[in-house]
mmCIF file with all atom_site columns, C-alpha atoms in Angstrom:
data_model
loop_
_atom_site.group_PDB
_atom_site.id
_atom_site.type_symbol
_atom_site.label_atom_id
_atom_site.label_alt_id
_atom_site.label_comp_id
_atom_site.label_asym_id
_atom_site.label_entity_id
_atom_site.label_seq_id
_atom_site.pdbx_PDB_ins_code
_atom_site.Cartn_x
_atom_site.Cartn_y
_atom_site.Cartn_z
_atom_site.occupancy
_atom_site.B_iso_or_equiv
_atom_site.pdbx_formal_charge
_atom_site.auth_seq_id
_atom_site.auth_comp_id
_atom_site.auth_asym_id
_atom_site.auth_atom_id
_atom_site.pdbx_PDB_model_num
ATOM 1   C CA . UNK A 1 1   ? -120.687 24.286 -4.135  1.00 29.00 ? 747 UNK A CA 1
ATOM 2   C CA . UNK A 1 2   ? -123.884 26.189 -4.510  1.00 36.00 ? 748 UNK A CA 1
ATOM 3   C CA . UNK A 1 3   ? -123.956 29.709 -3.215  1.00 47.00 ? 749 UNK A CA 1
ATOM 4   C CA . UNK A 1 4   ? -125.577 33.076 -3.428  1.00 60.00 ? 750 UNK A CA 1
ATOM 5   C CA . UNK A 1 5   ? -123.451 35.920 -4.641  1.00 58.00 ? 751 UNK A CA 1
ATOM 6   C CA . UNK A 1 6   ? -123.668 39.547 -5.592  1.00 53.00 ? 752 UNK A CA 1
ATOM 7   C CA . UNK A 1 7   ? -122.053 40.859 -8.740  1.00 65.00 ? 753 UNK A CA 1
ATOM 8   C CA . UNK A 1 8   ? -120.465 43.983 -7.318  1.00 79.00 ? 754 UNK A CA 1
ATOM 9   C CA . UNK A 1 9   ? -119.225 44.712 -3.809  1.00 87.00 ? 755 UNK A CA 1
ATOM 10  C CA . UNK A 1 10  ? -119.827 48.472 -4.093  1.00 91.00 ? 756 UNK A CA 1
ATOM 11  C CA . UNK A 1 11  ? -122.206 50.792 -5.894  1.00 94.00 ? 757 UNK A CA 1
ATOM 12  C CA . UNK A 1 12  ? -122.102 54.585 -5.932  1.00 95.00 ? 758 UNK A CA 1
ATOM 13  C CA . UNK A 1 13  ? -125.327 56.316 -6.952  1.00 95.00 ? 759 UNK A CA 1
ATOM 14  C CA . UNK A 1 14  ? -126.306 59.942 -7.424  1.00 96.00 ? 760 UNK A CA 1
ATOM 15  C CA . UNK A 1 15  ? -129.182 61.017 -5.203  1.00 96.00 ? 761 UNK A CA 1
ATOM 16  C CA . UNK A 1 16  ? -132.407 60.856 -7.162  1.00 96.00 ? 762 UNK A CA 1
ATOM 17  C CA . UNK A 1 17  ? -131.161 58.246 -9.635  1.00 96.00 ? 763 UNK A CA 1
ATOM 18  C CA . UNK A 1 18  ? -132.364 54.667 -9.698  1.00 96.00 ? 764 UNK A CA 1
ATOM 19  C CA . UNK A 1 19  ? -130.170 51.940 -8.202  1.00 95.00 ? 765 UNK A CA 1
ATOM 20  C CA . UNK A 1 20  ? -129.882 48.389 -9.437  1.00 95.00 ? 766 UNK A CA 1
ATOM 21  C CA . UNK A 1 21  ? -128.224 45.762 -7.270  1.00 95.00 ? 767 UNK A CA 1
ATOM 22  C CA . UNK A 1 22  ? -127.615 42.350 -8.776  1.00 93.00 ? 768 UNK A CA 1
ATOM 23  C CA . UNK A 1 23  ? -127.321 38.883 -7.340  1.00 92.00 ? 769 UNK A CA 1
ATOM 24  C CA . UNK A 1 24  ? -126.554 35.531 -8.930  1.00 90.00 ? 770 UNK A CA 1
ATOM 25  C CA . UNK A 1 25  ? -127.590 32.299 -7.309  1.00 86.00 ? 771 UNK A CA 1
ATOM 26  C CA . UNK A 1 26  ? -126.735 28.750 -8.267  1.00 77.00 ? 772 UNK A CA 1
ATOM 27  C CA . UNK A 1 27  ? -129.135 26.570 -6.286  1.00 86.00 ? 773 UNK A CA 1
ATOM 28  C CA . UNK A 1 28  ? -131.973 25.831 -8.683  1.00 87.00 ? 774 UNK A CA 1
ATOM 29  C CA . UNK A 1 29  ? -133.934 24.205 -5.841  1.00 87.00 ? 775 UNK A CA 1
ATOM 30  C CA . UNK A 1 30  ? -134.311 27.486 -3.951  1.00 88.00 ? 776 UNK A CA 1
ATOM 31  C CA . UNK A 1 31  ? -137.904 28.659 -4.021  1.00 88.00 ? 777 UNK A CA 1
ATOM 32  C CA . UNK A 1 32  ? -137.840 31.847 -1.999  1.00 91.00 ? 778 UNK A CA 1
ATOM 33  C CA . UNK A 1 33  ? -135.559 34.868 -2.086  1.00 93.00 ? 779 UNK A CA 1
ATOM 34  C CA . UNK A 1 34  ? -135.230 37.887 0.156   1.00 93.00 ? 780 UNK A CA 1
ATOM 35  C CA . UNK A 1 35  ? -133.404 41.190 -0.001  1.00 94.00 ? 781 UNK A CA 1
ATOM 36  C CA . UNK A 1 36  ? -132.076 42.652 3.233   1.00 94.00 ? 782 UNK A CA 1
ATOM 37  C CA . UNK A 1 37  ? -130.710 46.099 4.043   1.00 96.00 ? 783 UNK A CA 1
ATOM 38  C CA . UNK A 1 38  ? -128.076 46.550 6.718   1.00 94.00 ? 784 UNK A CA 1
ATOM 39  C CA . UNK A 1 39  ? -127.306 50.006 8.027   1.00 94.00 ? 785 UNK A CA 1
ATOM 40  C CA . UNK A 1 40  ? -124.180 50.738 9.985   1.00 89.00 ? 786 UNK A CA 1
ATOM 41  C CA . UNK A 1 41  ? -124.354 49.337 13.500  1.00 86.00 ? 787 UNK A CA 1
ATOM 42  C CA . UNK A 1 42  ? -127.585 47.461 12.905  1.00 90.00 ? 788 UNK A CA 1
ATOM 43  C CA . UNK A 1 43  ? -128.722 44.001 11.968  1.00 92.00 ? 789 UNK A CA 1
ATOM 44  C CA . UNK A 1 44  ? -130.092 43.214 8.505   1.00 93.00 ? 790 UNK A CA 1
ATOM 45  C CA . UNK A 1 45  ? -133.658 44.328 7.905   1.00 93.00 ? 791 UNK A CA 1
ATOM 46  C CA . UNK A 1 46  ? -136.154 42.792 5.518   1.00 91.00 ? 792 UNK A CA 1
ATOM 47  C CA . UNK A 1 47  ? -136.832 44.817 2.375   1.00 94.00 ? 793 UNK A CA 1
ATOM 48  C CA . UNK A 1 48  ? -138.764 42.619 -0.008  1.00 95.00 ? 794 UNK A CA 1
ATOM 49  C CA . UNK A 1 49  ? -139.171 38.980 -0.916  1.00 93.00 ? 795 UNK A CA 1
ATOM 50  C CA . UNK A 1 50  ? -140.168 36.947 -3.939  1.00 94.00 ? 796 UNK A CA 1
ATOM 51  C CA . UNK A 1 51  ? -141.133 33.348 -4.513  1.00 92.00 ? 797 UNK A CA 1
ATOM 52  C CA . UNK A 1 52  ? -139.883 31.323 -7.420  1.00 92.00 ? 798 UNK A CA 1
ATOM 53  C CA . UNK A 1 53  ? -143.311 31.222 -9.068  1.00 93.00 ? 799 UNK A CA 1
ATOM 54  C CA . UNK A 1 54  ? -143.061 34.981 -9.641  1.00 95.00 ? 800 UNK A CA 1
ATOM 55  C CA . UNK A 1 55  ? -140.706 37.043 -11.776 1.00 96.00 ? 801 UNK A CA 1
ATOM 56  C CA . UNK A 1 56  ? -141.404 40.488 -10.360 1.00 97.00 ? 802 UNK A CA 1
ATOM 57  C CA . UNK A 1 57  ? -142.623 41.994 -7.148  1.00 97.00 ? 803 UNK A CA 1
ATOM 58  C CA . UNK A 1 58  ? -142.962 45.638 -6.196  1.00 97.00 ? 804 UNK A CA 1
ATOM 59  C CA . UNK A 1 59  ? -142.851 47.379 -2.885  1.00 94.00 ? 805 UNK A CA 1
ATOM 60  C CA . UNK A 1 60  ? -142.529 50.981 -1.861  1.00 92.00 ? 806 UNK A CA 1
ATOM 61  C CA . UNK A 1 61  ? -139.786 52.399 -4.129  1.00 96.00 ? 807 UNK A CA 1
ATOM 62  C CA . UNK A 1 62  ? -138.303 48.914 -4.505  1.00 97.00 ? 808 UNK A CA 1
ATOM 63  C CA . UNK A 1 63  ? -138.766 46.206 -7.108  1.00 97.00 ? 809 UNK A CA 1
ATOM 64  C CA . UNK A 1 64  ? -137.307 42.723 -7.099  1.00 97.00 ? 810 UNK A CA 1
ATOM 65  C CA . UNK A 1 65  ? -136.858 40.857 -10.356 1.00 97.00 ? 811 UNK A CA 1
ATOM 66  C CA . UNK A 1 66  ? -136.221 37.141 -10.585 1.00 97.00 ? 812 UNK A CA 1
ATOM 67  C CA . UNK A 1 67  ? -134.906 35.444 -13.697 1.00 95.00 ? 813 UNK A CA 1
ATOM 68  C CA . UNK A 1 68  ? -134.883 31.736 -13.046 1.00 92.00 ? 814 UNK A CA 1
ATOM 69  C CA . UNK A 1 69  ? -133.499 30.914 -16.488 1.00 92.00 ? 815 UNK A CA 1
ATOM 70  C CA . UNK A 1 70  ? -130.159 32.539 -15.691 1.00 91.00 ? 816 UNK A CA 1
ATOM 71  C CA . UNK A 1 71  ? -130.527 32.298 -11.912 1.00 91.00 ? 817 UNK A CA 1
ATOM 72  C CA . UNK A 1 72  ? -130.376 36.044 -11.415 1.00 92.00 ? 818 UNK A CA 1
ATOM 73  C CA . UNK A 1 73  ? -132.020 38.279 -8.851  1.00 94.00 ? 819 UNK A CA 1
ATOM 74  C CA . UNK A 1 74  ? -131.999 42.059 -8.798  1.00 95.00 ? 820 UNK A CA 1
ATOM 75  C CA . UNK A 1 75  ? -133.171 44.823 -6.506  1.00 97.00 ? 821 UNK A CA 1
ATOM 76  C CA . UNK A 1 76  ? -134.161 48.137 -8.013  1.00 97.00 ? 822 UNK A CA 1
ATOM 77  C CA . UNK A 1 77  ? -134.478 51.213 -5.825  1.00 97.00 ? 823 UNK A CA 1
ATOM 78  C CA . UNK A 1 78  ? -136.295 54.147 -7.374  1.00 97.00 ? 824 UNK A CA 1
ATOM 79  C CA . UNK A 1 79  ? -135.211 57.731 -6.712  1.00 96.00 ? 825 UNK A CA 1
ATOM 80  C CA . UNK A 1 80  ? -132.372 56.761 -4.400  1.00 96.00 ? 826 UNK A CA 1
ATOM 81  C CA . UNK A 1 81  ? -132.177 58.791 -1.206  1.00 96.00 ? 827 UNK A CA 1
ATOM 82  C CA . UNK A 1 82  ? -129.342 59.355 1.299   1.00 96.00 ? 828 UNK A CA 1
ATOM 83  C CA . UNK A 1 83  ? -131.116 56.999 3.701   1.00 96.00 ? 829 UNK A CA 1
ATOM 84  C CA . UNK A 1 84  ? -130.681 54.208 1.189   1.00 97.00 ? 830 UNK A CA 1
ATOM 85  C CA . UNK A 1 85  ? -126.940 54.139 1.867   1.00 97.00 ? 831 UNK A CA 1
ATOM 86  C CA . UNK A 1 86  ? -126.343 50.711 3.369   1.00 96.00 ? 832 UNK A CA 1
ATOM 87  C CA . UNK A 1 87  ? -125.149 47.193 2.627   1.00 95.00 ? 833 UNK A CA 1
ATOM 88  C CA . UNK A 1 88  ? -127.684 45.118 0.684   1.00 95.00 ? 834 UNK A CA 1
ATOM 89  C CA . UNK A 1 89  ? -127.793 41.332 0.869   1.00 93.00 ? 835 UNK A CA 1
ATOM 90  C CA . UNK A 1 90  ? -129.695 38.849 -1.203  1.00 93.00 ? 836 UNK A CA 1
ATOM 91  C CA . UNK A 1 91  ? -130.594 35.582 0.468   1.00 91.00 ? 837 UNK A CA 1
ATOM 92  C CA . UNK A 1 92  ? -132.048 32.338 -0.794  1.00 90.00 ? 838 UNK A CA 1
ATOM 93  C CA . UNK A 1 93  ? -134.192 29.990 1.235   1.00 86.00 ? 839 UNK A CA 1
ATOM 94  C CA . UNK A 1 94  ? -133.468 26.319 0.869   1.00 80.00 ? 840 UNK A CA 1
ATOM 95  C CA . UNK A 1 95  ? -133.402 23.344 3.206   1.00 76.00 ? 841 UNK A CA 1
ATOM 96  C CA . UNK A 1 96  ? -135.240 25.391 5.875   1.00 76.00 ? 842 UNK A CA 1
ATOM 97  C CA . UNK A 1 97  ? -132.462 27.982 6.103   1.00 81.00 ? 843 UNK A CA 1
ATOM 98  C CA . UNK A 1 98  ? -131.399 31.241 4.530   1.00 86.00 ? 844 UNK A CA 1
ATOM 99  C CA . UNK A 1 99  ? -128.040 31.520 2.769   1.00 88.00 ? 845 UNK A CA 1
ATOM 100 C CA . UNK A 1 100 ? -126.683 35.009 2.218   1.00 89.00 ? 846 UNK A CA 1
ATOM 101 C CA . UNK A 1 101 ? -124.564 36.594 -0.458  1.00 86.00 ? 847 UNK A CA 1
ATOM 102 C CA . UNK A 1 102 ? -121.519 38.711 0.372   1.00 85.00 ? 848 UNK A CA 1
ATOM 103 C CA . UNK A 1 103 ? -123.368 42.028 0.118   1.00 89.00 ? 849 UNK A CA 1
ATOM 104 C CA . UNK A 1 104 ? -123.199 45.227 -1.954  1.00 92.00 ? 850 UNK A CA 1
ATOM 105 C CA . UNK A 1 105 ? -122.362 48.501 -0.259  1.00 94.00 ? 851 UNK A CA 1
ATOM 106 C CA . UNK A 1 106 ? -124.463 51.303 -1.730  1.00 96.00 ? 852 UNK A CA 1
ATOM 107 C CA . UNK A 1 107 ? -123.247 54.869 -1.285  1.00 96.00 ? 853 UNK A CA 1
ATOM 108 C CA . UNK A 1 108 ? -125.540 57.724 -2.261  1.00 96.00 ? 854 UNK A CA 1
ATOM 109 C CA . UNK A 1 109 ? -123.826 60.896 -3.518  1.00 94.00 ? 855 UNK A CA 1
ATOM 110 C CA . UNK A 1 110 ? -125.466 64.229 -2.808  1.00 90.00 ? 856 UNK A CA 1
ATOM 111 C CA . UNK B 2 1   ? -137.980 47.259 23.304  1.00 62.00 ? 222 UNK B CA 1
ATOM 112 C CA . UNK B 2 2   ? -136.292 45.358 20.507  1.00 72.00 ? 223 UNK B CA 1
ATOM 113 C CA . UNK B 2 3   ? -137.872 42.128 19.286  1.00 92.00 ? 224 UNK B CA 1
ATOM 114 C CA . UNK B 2 4   ? -134.503 40.383 19.294  1.00 95.00 ? 225 UNK B CA 1
ATOM 115 C CA . UNK B 2 5   ? -131.998 41.488 21.923  1.00 96.00 ? 226 UNK B CA 1
ATOM 116 C CA . UNK B 2 6   ? -128.351 40.559 21.935  1.00 97.00 ? 227 UNK B CA 1
ATOM 117 C CA . UNK B 2 7   ? -125.963 41.063 24.826  1.00 97.00 ? 228 UNK B CA 1
ATOM 118 C CA . UNK B 2 8   ? -123.310 42.291 25.057  1.00 97.00 ? 229 UNK B CA 1
ATOM 119 C CA . UNK B 2 9   ? -123.216 44.751 22.132  1.00 96.00 ? 230 UNK B CA 1
ATOM 120 C CA . UNK B 2 10  ? -119.435 44.886 22.211  1.00 97.00 ? 231 UNK B CA 1
ATOM 121 C CA . UNK B 2 11  ? -116.865 42.673 23.856  1.00 97.00 ? 232 UNK B CA 1
ATOM 122 C CA . UNK B 2 12  ? -113.107 42.427 23.879  1.00 97.00 ? 233 UNK B CA 1
ATOM 123 C CA . UNK B 2 13  ? -111.691 39.208 25.237  1.00 97.00 ? 234 UNK B CA 1
ATOM 124 C CA . UNK B 2 14  ? -108.338 37.485 25.403  1.00 97.00 ? 235 UNK B CA 1
ATOM 125 C CA . UNK B 2 15  ? -107.260 34.401 23.503  1.00 98.00 ? 236 UNK B CA 1
ATOM 126 C CA . UNK B 2 16  ? -108.188 31.234 25.364  1.00 97.00 ? 237 UNK B CA 1
ATOM 127 C CA . UNK B 2 17  ? -111.011 32.753 27.372  1.00 97.00 ? 238 UNK B CA 1
ATOM 128 C CA . UNK B 2 18  ? -114.512 31.355 27.395  1.00 97.00 ? 239 UNK B CA 1
ATOM 129 C CA . UNK B 2 19  ? -117.194 33.767 26.348  1.00 97.00 ? 240 UNK B CA 1
ATOM 130 C CA . UNK B 2 20  ? -120.949 33.576 25.982  1.00 98.00 ? 241 UNK B CA 1
ATOM 131 C CA . UNK B 2 21  ? -123.112 35.717 23.733  1.00 98.00 ? 242 UNK B CA 1
ATOM 132 C CA . UNK B 2 22  ? -126.754 35.858 24.635  1.00 98.00 ? 243 UNK B CA 1
ATOM 133 C CA . UNK B 2 23  ? -129.888 36.314 22.577  1.00 98.00 ? 244 UNK B CA 1
ATOM 134 C CA . UNK B 2 24  ? -133.467 36.719 23.711  1.00 97.00 ? 245 UNK B CA 1
ATOM 135 C CA . UNK B 2 25  ? -136.600 37.341 21.656  1.00 97.00 ? 246 UNK B CA 1
ATOM 136 C CA . UNK B 2 26  ? -140.135 38.508 22.230  1.00 95.00 ? 247 UNK B CA 1
ATOM 137 C CA . UNK B 2 27  ? -141.394 37.476 18.792  1.00 91.00 ? 248 UNK B CA 1
ATOM 138 C CA . UNK B 2 28  ? -142.700 34.127 19.999  1.00 91.00 ? 249 UNK B CA 1
ATOM 139 C CA . UNK B 2 29  ? -140.790 32.432 17.189  1.00 91.00 ? 250 UNK B CA 1
ATOM 140 C CA . UNK B 2 30  ? -139.748 28.825 17.473  1.00 91.00 ? 251 UNK B CA 1
ATOM 141 C CA . UNK B 2 31  ? -136.706 29.067 15.223  1.00 92.00 ? 252 UNK B CA 1
ATOM 142 C CA . UNK B 2 32  ? -133.496 30.805 16.229  1.00 95.00 ? 253 UNK B CA 1
ATOM 143 C CA . UNK B 2 33  ? -130.151 31.178 14.502  1.00 95.00 ? 254 UNK B CA 1
ATOM 144 C CA . UNK B 2 34  ? -126.630 32.404 15.105  1.00 97.00 ? 255 UNK B CA 1
ATOM 145 C CA . UNK B 2 35  ? -124.718 33.969 12.221  1.00 96.00 ? 256 UNK B CA 1
ATOM 146 C CA . UNK B 2 36  ? -121.262 35.391 11.933  1.00 97.00 ? 257 UNK B CA 1
ATOM 147 C CA . UNK B 2 37  ? -120.467 38.337 9.664   1.00 94.00 ? 258 UNK B CA 1
ATOM 148 C CA . UNK B 2 38  ? -117.016 39.064 8.302   1.00 92.00 ? 259 UNK B CA 1
ATOM 149 C CA . UNK B 2 39  ? -116.150 41.776 5.764   1.00 82.00 ? 260 UNK B CA 1
ATOM 150 C CA . UNK B 2 40  ? -116.704 40.557 2.213   1.00 76.00 ? 261 UNK B CA 1
ATOM 151 C CA . UNK B 2 41  ? -118.142 37.221 3.318   1.00 79.00 ? 262 UNK B CA 1
ATOM 152 C CA . UNK B 2 42  ? -121.718 38.041 4.138   1.00 85.00 ? 263 UNK B CA 1
ATOM 153 C CA . UNK B 2 43  ? -123.437 36.161 6.944   1.00 92.00 ? 264 UNK B CA 1
ATOM 154 C CA . UNK B 2 44  ? -122.492 32.572 7.631   1.00 93.00 ? 265 UNK B CA 1
ATOM 155 C CA . UNK B 2 45  ? -124.592 30.223 9.714   1.00 94.00 ? 266 UNK B CA 1
ATOM 156 C CA . UNK B 2 46  ? -123.006 28.877 12.904  1.00 97.00 ? 267 UNK B CA 1
ATOM 157 C CA . UNK B 2 47  ? -125.854 27.030 14.623  1.00 97.00 ? 268 UNK B CA 1
ATOM 158 C CA . UNK B 2 48  ? -129.623 26.937 14.446  1.00 95.00 ? 269 UNK B CA 1
ATOM 159 C CA . UNK B 2 49  ? -132.485 25.596 16.525  1.00 95.00 ? 270 UNK B CA 1
ATOM 160 C CA . UNK B 2 50  ? -136.026 24.891 15.355  1.00 92.00 ? 271 UNK B CA 1
ATOM 161 C CA . UNK B 2 51  ? -137.378 24.381 18.855  1.00 91.00 ? 272 UNK B CA 1
ATOM 162 C CA . UNK B 2 52  ? -136.157 24.003 22.424  1.00 92.00 ? 273 UNK B CA 1
ATOM 163 C CA . UNK B 2 53  ? -135.054 20.394 21.979  1.00 91.00 ? 274 UNK B CA 1
ATOM 164 C CA . UNK B 2 54  ? -133.522 20.872 18.546  1.00 94.00 ? 275 UNK B CA 1
ATOM 165 C CA . UNK B 2 55  ? -129.926 22.005 17.898  1.00 96.00 ? 276 UNK B CA 1
ATOM 166 C CA . UNK B 2 56  ? -128.225 21.837 14.514  1.00 95.00 ? 277 UNK B CA 1
ATOM 167 C CA . UNK B 2 57  ? -124.782 22.735 13.237  1.00 96.00 ? 278 UNK B CA 1
ATOM 168 C CA . UNK B 2 58  ? -124.452 25.298 10.501  1.00 94.00 ? 279 UNK B CA 1
ATOM 169 C CA . UNK B 2 59  ? -121.643 25.708 8.009   1.00 91.00 ? 280 UNK B CA 1
ATOM 170 C CA . UNK B 2 60  ? -119.038 27.042 10.471  1.00 95.00 ? 281 UNK B CA 1
ATOM 171 C CA . UNK B 2 61  ? -119.798 25.453 13.850  1.00 96.00 ? 282 UNK B CA 1
ATOM 172 C CA . UNK B 2 62  ? -116.233 24.442 14.801  1.00 96.00 ? 283 UNK B CA 1
ATOM 173 C CA . UNK B 2 63  ? -115.071 26.272 17.903  1.00 96.00 ? 284 UNK B CA 1
ATOM 174 C CA . UNK B 2 64  ? -118.615 27.217 18.932  1.00 98.00 ? 285 UNK B CA 1
ATOM 175 C CA . UNK B 2 65  ? -121.395 25.689 20.996  1.00 97.00 ? 286 UNK B CA 1
ATOM 176 C CA . UNK B 2 66  ? -124.967 26.762 21.709  1.00 98.00 ? 287 UNK B CA 1
ATOM 177 C CA . UNK B 2 67  ? -127.670 26.311 24.301  1.00 97.00 ? 288 UNK B CA 1
ATOM 178 C CA . UNK B 2 68  ? -131.403 26.781 23.786  1.00 97.00 ? 289 UNK B CA 1
ATOM 179 C CA . UNK B 2 69  ? -132.515 27.476 27.333  1.00 91.00 ? 290 UNK B CA 1
ATOM 180 C CA . UNK B 2 70  ? -136.093 28.328 26.432  1.00 95.00 ? 291 UNK B CA 1
ATOM 181 C CA . UNK B 2 71  ? -138.132 29.220 23.383  1.00 94.00 ? 292 UNK B CA 1
ATOM 182 C CA . UNK B 2 72  ? -137.065 32.826 23.838  1.00 96.00 ? 293 UNK B CA 1
ATOM 183 C CA . UNK B 2 73  ? -133.370 32.315 24.616  1.00 97.00 ? 294 UNK B CA 1
ATOM 184 C CA . UNK B 2 74  ? -130.511 31.024 22.513  1.00 98.00 ? 295 UNK B CA 1
ATOM 185 C CA . UNK B 2 75  ? -126.919 31.542 23.615  1.00 98.00 ? 296 UNK B CA 1
ATOM 186 C CA . UNK B 2 76  ? -123.669 31.090 21.707  1.00 98.00 ? 297 UNK B CA 1
ATOM 187 C CA . UNK B 2 77  ? -120.451 30.111 23.470  1.00 98.00 ? 298 UNK B CA 1
ATOM 188 C CA . UNK B 2 78  ? -116.838 30.240 22.427  1.00 97.00 ? 299 UNK B CA 1
ATOM 189 C CA . UNK B 2 79  ? -115.151 27.700 24.687  1.00 92.00 ? 300 UNK B CA 1
ATOM 190 C CA . UNK B 2 80  ? -111.639 28.956 24.017  1.00 96.00 ? 301 UNK B CA 1
ATOM 191 C CA . UNK B 2 81  ? -111.654 32.135 21.974  1.00 97.00 ? 302 UNK B CA 1
ATOM 192 C CA . UNK B 2 82  ? -109.095 32.644 19.217  1.00 97.00 ? 303 UNK B CA 1
ATOM 193 C CA . UNK B 2 83  ? -108.293 35.791 17.207  1.00 97.00 ? 304 UNK B CA 1
ATOM 194 C CA . UNK B 2 84  ? -109.911 34.561 13.988  1.00 96.00 ? 305 UNK B CA 1
ATOM 195 C CA . UNK B 2 85  ? -113.221 34.479 15.835  1.00 97.00 ? 306 UNK B CA 1
ATOM 196 C CA . UNK B 2 86  ? -113.122 38.256 15.848  1.00 97.00 ? 307 UNK B CA 1
ATOM 197 C CA . UNK B 2 87  ? -116.294 39.170 13.975  1.00 97.00 ? 308 UNK B CA 1
ATOM 198 C CA . UNK B 2 88  ? -119.785 40.595 14.185  1.00 96.00 ? 309 UNK B CA 1
ATOM 199 C CA . UNK B 2 89  ? -122.274 38.037 15.493  1.00 98.00 ? 310 UNK B CA 1
ATOM 200 C CA . UNK B 2 90  ? -125.989 38.126 14.814  1.00 97.00 ? 311 UNK B CA 1
ATOM 201 C CA . UNK B 2 91  ? -128.855 36.253 16.327  1.00 97.00 ? 312 UNK B CA 1
ATOM 202 C CA . UNK B 2 92  ? -132.037 35.856 14.267  1.00 95.00 ? 313 UNK B CA 1
ATOM 203 C CA . UNK B 2 93  ? -135.472 34.346 14.676  1.00 94.00 ? 314 UNK B CA 1
ATOM 204 C CA . UNK B 2 94  ? -138.153 33.137 12.303  1.00 90.00 ? 315 UNK B CA 1
ATOM 205 C CA . UNK B 2 95  ? -141.620 31.657 12.403  1.00 83.00 ? 316 UNK B CA 1
ATOM 206 C CA . UNK B 2 96  ? -140.620 28.924 10.033  1.00 68.00 ? 317 UNK B CA 1
ATOM 207 C CA . UNK B 2 97  ? -144.126 28.498 8.694   1.00 63.00 ? 318 UNK B CA 1
ATOM 208 C CA . UNK B 2 98  ? -146.488 30.616 6.674   1.00 55.00 ? 319 UNK B CA 1
ATOM 209 C CA . UNK B 2 99  ? -145.753 32.710 3.661   1.00 53.00 ? 320 UNK B CA 1
ATOM 210 C CA . UNK B 2 100 ? -143.038 34.908 5.109   1.00 58.00 ? 321 UNK B CA 1
ATOM 211 C CA . UNK B 2 101 ? -140.148 32.917 6.402   1.00 65.00 ? 322 UNK B CA 1
ATOM 212 C CA . UNK B 2 102 ? -137.767 35.832 6.591   1.00 72.00 ? 323 UNK B CA 1
ATOM 213 C CA . UNK B 2 103 ? -135.720 36.407 9.670   1.00 86.00 ? 324 UNK B CA 1
ATOM 214 C CA . UNK B 2 104 ? -135.759 39.100 12.337  1.00 91.00 ? 325 UNK B CA 1
ATOM 215 C CA . UNK B 2 105 ? -132.239 40.006 13.347  1.00 94.00 ? 326 UNK B CA 1
ATOM 216 C CA . UNK B 2 106 ? -130.804 41.418 16.516  1.00 95.00 ? 327 UNK B CA 1
ATOM 217 C CA . UNK B 2 107 ? -128.475 44.409 16.453  1.00 94.00 ? 328 UNK B CA 1
ATOM 218 C CA . UNK B 2 108 ? -125.385 42.265 16.677  1.00 96.00 ? 329 UNK B CA 1
ATOM 219 C CA . UNK B 2 109 ? -122.478 41.664 19.054  1.00 97.00 ? 330 UNK B CA 1
ATOM 220 C CA . UNK B 2 110 ? -119.086 42.918 17.983  1.00 96.00 ? 331 UNK B CA 1
ATOM 221 C CA . UNK B 2 111 ? -116.509 40.514 19.397  1.00 97.00 ? 332 UNK B CA 1
ATOM 222 C CA . UNK B 2 112 ? -112.786 41.171 19.379  1.00 97.00 ? 333 UNK B CA 1
ATOM 223 C CA . UNK B 2 113 ? -110.367 38.460 20.470  1.00 97.00 ? 334 UNK B CA 1
ATOM 224 C CA . UNK B 2 114 ? -106.886 39.755 21.268  1.00 97.00 ? 335 UNK B CA 1
#
């Protein structure tokens, strides 16, 4: 079946370094993708989105890259901070609903 | 006040009991969703509703039922709870139209079935 998945379940990053979180998707019909951040004890929160007619979108300290050829999505966080420690989910929008990947837990080392 | 409010935040119940999880929203969104989160599995869709008269099953609806009492309220019921329904449950809302179709999530209900 088609699904959204993340390459690695965990990522440990030194404070100040850049983080890259990867996601592979298999539904070529998906036209909208979102990254969510989930902190402990909270619901997922929107970080950034991208439509399939784009290959890059930048926000504040975050950049999402979309490679439709290999069906790959990534989230880059610049100058990672302790507050960036969380679980990150990619999600694809198709058939009026969002489907989520399993998530990557990012831990920031001081 | 939170845009999407879930009650209770935590609940422990016994096998076989009926339990209802409630969700209310002040976003004015038509679309509401119930997801279940298990470690390593991400969020899986249980049920969704695009308006008050619309109810749809998600990928894991067995053992669950829902009620859309009003635009702002969407409740999830476990008719006879079982231990493998122990999970974190999230309610979400969305506009469904316009450029941003992302969801707004509640803070979750942690359910333990013993």
